[in-house]
C-alpha positions as YAML, in Angstrom:
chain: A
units: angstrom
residues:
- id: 1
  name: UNK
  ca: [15.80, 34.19, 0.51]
- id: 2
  name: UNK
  ca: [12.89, 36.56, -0.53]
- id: 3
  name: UNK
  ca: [11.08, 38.50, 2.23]
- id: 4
  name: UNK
  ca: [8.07, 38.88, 0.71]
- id: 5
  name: UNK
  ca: [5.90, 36.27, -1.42]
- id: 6
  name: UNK
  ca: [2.56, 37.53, -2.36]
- id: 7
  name: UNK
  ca: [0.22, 34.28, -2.25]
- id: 8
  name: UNK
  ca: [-3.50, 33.52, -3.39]
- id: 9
  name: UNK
  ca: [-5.73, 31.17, -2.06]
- id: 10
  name: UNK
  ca: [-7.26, 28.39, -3.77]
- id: 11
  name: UNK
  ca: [-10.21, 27.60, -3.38]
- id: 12
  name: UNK
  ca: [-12.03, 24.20, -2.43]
- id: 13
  name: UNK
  ca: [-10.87, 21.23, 0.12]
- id: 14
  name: UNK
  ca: [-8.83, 18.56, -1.89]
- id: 15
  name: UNK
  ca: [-7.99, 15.11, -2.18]
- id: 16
  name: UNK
  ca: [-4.43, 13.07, -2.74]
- id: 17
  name: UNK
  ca: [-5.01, 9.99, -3.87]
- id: 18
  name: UNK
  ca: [-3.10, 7.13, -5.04]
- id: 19
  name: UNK
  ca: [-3.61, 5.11, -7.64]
- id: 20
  name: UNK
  ca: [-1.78, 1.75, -9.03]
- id: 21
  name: UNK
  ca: [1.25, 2.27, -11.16]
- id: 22
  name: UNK
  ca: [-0.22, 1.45, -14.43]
- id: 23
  name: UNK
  ca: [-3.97, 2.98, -13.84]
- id: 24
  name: UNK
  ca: [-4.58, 4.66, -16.58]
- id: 25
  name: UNK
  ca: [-6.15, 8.39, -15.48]
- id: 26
  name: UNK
  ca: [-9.56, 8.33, -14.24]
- id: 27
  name: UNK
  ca: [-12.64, 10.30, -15.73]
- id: 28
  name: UNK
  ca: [-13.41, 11.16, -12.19]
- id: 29
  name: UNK
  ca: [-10.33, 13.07, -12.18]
- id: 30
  name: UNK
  ca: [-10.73, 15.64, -14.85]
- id: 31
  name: UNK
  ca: [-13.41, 18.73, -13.80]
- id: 32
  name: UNK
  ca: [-13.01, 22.28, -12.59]
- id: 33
  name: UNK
  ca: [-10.62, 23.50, -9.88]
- id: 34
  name: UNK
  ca: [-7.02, 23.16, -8.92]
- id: 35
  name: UNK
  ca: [-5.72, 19.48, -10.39]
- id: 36
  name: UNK
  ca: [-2.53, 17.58, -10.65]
- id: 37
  name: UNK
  ca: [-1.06, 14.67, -11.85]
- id: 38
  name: UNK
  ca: [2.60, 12.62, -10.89]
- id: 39
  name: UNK
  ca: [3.42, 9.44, -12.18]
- id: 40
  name: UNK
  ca: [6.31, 7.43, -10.57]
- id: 41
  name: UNK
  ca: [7.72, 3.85, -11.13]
- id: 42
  name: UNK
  ca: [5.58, 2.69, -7.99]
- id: 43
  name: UNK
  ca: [2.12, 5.02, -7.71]
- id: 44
  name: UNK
  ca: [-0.21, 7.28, -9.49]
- id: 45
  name: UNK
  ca: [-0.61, 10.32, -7.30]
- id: 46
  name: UNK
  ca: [-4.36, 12.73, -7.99]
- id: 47
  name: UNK
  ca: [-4.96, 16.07, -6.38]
- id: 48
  name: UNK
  ca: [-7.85, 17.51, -7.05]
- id: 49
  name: UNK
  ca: [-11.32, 18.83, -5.83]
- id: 50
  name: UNK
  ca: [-12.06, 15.86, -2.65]
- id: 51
  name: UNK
  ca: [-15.82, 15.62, -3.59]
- id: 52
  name: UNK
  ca: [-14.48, 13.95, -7.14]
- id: 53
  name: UNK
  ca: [-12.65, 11.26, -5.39]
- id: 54
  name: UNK
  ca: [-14.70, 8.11, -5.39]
- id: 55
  name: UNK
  ca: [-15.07, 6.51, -1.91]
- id: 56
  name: UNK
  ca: [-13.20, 3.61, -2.67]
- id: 57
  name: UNK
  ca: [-10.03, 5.07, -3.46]
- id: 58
  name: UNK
  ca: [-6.97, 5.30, -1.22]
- id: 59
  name: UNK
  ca: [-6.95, 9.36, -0.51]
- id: 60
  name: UNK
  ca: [-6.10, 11.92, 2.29]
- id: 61
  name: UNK
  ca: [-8.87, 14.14, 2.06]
- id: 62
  name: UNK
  ca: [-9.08, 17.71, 3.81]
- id: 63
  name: UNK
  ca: [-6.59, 19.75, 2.41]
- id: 64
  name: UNK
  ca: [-6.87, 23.24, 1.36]
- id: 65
  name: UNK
  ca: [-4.27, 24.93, -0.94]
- id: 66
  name: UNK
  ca: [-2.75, 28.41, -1.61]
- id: 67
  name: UNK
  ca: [0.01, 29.09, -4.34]
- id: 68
  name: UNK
  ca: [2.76, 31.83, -4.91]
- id: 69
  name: UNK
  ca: [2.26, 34.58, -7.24]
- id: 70
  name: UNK
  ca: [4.21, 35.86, -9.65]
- id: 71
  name: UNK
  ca: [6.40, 36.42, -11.40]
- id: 72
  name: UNK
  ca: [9.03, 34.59, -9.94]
- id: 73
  name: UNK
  ca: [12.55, 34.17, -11.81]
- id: 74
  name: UNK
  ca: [12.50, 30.35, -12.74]
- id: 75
  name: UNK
  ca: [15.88, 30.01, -11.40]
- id: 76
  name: UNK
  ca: [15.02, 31.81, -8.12]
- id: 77
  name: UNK
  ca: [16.45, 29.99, -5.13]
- id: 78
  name: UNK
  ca: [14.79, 29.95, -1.47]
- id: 79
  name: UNK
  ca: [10.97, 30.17, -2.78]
- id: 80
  name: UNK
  ca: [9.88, 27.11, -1.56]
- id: 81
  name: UNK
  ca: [11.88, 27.32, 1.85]
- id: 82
  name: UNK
  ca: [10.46, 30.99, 2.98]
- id: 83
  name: UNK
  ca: [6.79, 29.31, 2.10]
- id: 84
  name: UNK
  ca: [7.36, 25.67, 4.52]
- id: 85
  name: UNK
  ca: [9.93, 26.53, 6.66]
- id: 86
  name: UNK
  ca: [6.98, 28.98, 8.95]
- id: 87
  name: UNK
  ca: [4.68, 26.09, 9.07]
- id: 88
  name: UNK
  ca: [6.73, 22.66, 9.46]
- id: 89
  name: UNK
  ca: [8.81, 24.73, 12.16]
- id: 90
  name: UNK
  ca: [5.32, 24.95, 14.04]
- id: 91
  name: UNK
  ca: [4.50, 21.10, 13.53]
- id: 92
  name: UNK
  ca: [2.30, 21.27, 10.76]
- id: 93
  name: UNK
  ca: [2.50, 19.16, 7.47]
- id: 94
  name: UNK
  ca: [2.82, 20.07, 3.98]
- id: 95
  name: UNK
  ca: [2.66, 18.55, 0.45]
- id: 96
  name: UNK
  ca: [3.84, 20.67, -1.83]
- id: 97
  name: UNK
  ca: [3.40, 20.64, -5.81]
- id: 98
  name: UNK
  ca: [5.69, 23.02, -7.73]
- id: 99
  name: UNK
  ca: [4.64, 24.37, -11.47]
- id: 100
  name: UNK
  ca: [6.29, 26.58, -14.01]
- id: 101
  name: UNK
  ca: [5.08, 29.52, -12.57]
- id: 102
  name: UNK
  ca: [4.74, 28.62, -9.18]
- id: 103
  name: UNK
  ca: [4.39, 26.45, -5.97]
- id: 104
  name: UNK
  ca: [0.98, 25.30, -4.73]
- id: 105
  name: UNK
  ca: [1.25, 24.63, -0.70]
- id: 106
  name: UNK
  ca: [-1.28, 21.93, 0.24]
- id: 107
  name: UNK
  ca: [-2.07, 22.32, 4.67]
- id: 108
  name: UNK
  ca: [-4.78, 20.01, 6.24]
- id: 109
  name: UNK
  ca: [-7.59, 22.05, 6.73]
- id: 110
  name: UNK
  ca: [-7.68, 21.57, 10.13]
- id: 111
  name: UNK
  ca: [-4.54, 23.85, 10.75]
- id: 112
  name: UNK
  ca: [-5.20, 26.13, 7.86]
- id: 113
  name: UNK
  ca: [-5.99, 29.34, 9.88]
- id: 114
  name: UNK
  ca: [-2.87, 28.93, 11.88]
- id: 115
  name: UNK
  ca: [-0.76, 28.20, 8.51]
- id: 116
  name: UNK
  ca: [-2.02, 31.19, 7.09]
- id: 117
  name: UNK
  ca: [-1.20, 33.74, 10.35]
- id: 118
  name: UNK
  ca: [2.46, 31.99, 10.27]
- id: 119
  name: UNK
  ca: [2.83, 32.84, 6.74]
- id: 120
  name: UNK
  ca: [1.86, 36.37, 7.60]
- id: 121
  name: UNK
  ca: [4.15, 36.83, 10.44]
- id: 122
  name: UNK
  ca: [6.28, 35.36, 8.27]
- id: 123
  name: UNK
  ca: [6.18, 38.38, 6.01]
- id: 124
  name: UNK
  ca: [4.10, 36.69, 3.09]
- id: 125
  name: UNK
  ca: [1.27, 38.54, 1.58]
- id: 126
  name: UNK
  ca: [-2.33, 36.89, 1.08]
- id: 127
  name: UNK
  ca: [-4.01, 39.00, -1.85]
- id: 128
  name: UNK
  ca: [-7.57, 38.49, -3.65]
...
């Protein structure tokens, strides 16, 4: 497992909604900012930028993200676990999107500050 994984925030509060499994993907969805898309056999699951969410959509709002930086092997092992284990050990929730290049870490905001001091004692690095 690595010691050290330098991390950047992103910034902006975000949305996950879900969506019907056939929806088609909504104009609201596309715009500036941190985005993603998964499609299962069941749902249609958004993240992006909360204010872009339409009221009437199921969504969790409120959650701020930060991502690993860099490069990281593809076939590295233990990435994801030194980033969640800190955090869900203290009680707080995570959804967690992983890319080619790295993972995005989604906390409610309302325990980000703590999140981000575990990840520090944790040995993780938060750089501009």
């Amino acid at each position: 497992m690595p010691h050290s994984i330098n991390l950047r925030i992103v910034p902006g509060l975000y949305g996950v909604a879900r969506l019907a499994t056939g929806a088609s993907v909504p104009d609201w969805f596309n715009g500036p900012g941190f985005s993603a898309l998964v499609r299962s056999d069941d749902e249609l699951t958004l993240i992006c930028l909360q204010d872009r969410v339409p009221g009437d959509i199921e969504a969790e709002p409120n959650w701020r993200c930060l991502r690993s930086l860099g490069p990281i092997p593809f076939n590295a092992t233990g990435i994801l676990q030194a980033l969640i284990q800190p955090i869900s050990e203290n009680g707080i929730g995570v959804f967690v999107l992983c890319t080619f290049d790295g993972e995005h870490i989604l906390v409610p905001d309302r325990d980000w500050d703590r999140a981000e001091r575990l990840l520090e004692e944790a040995g993780h690095v938060f750089v501009s």
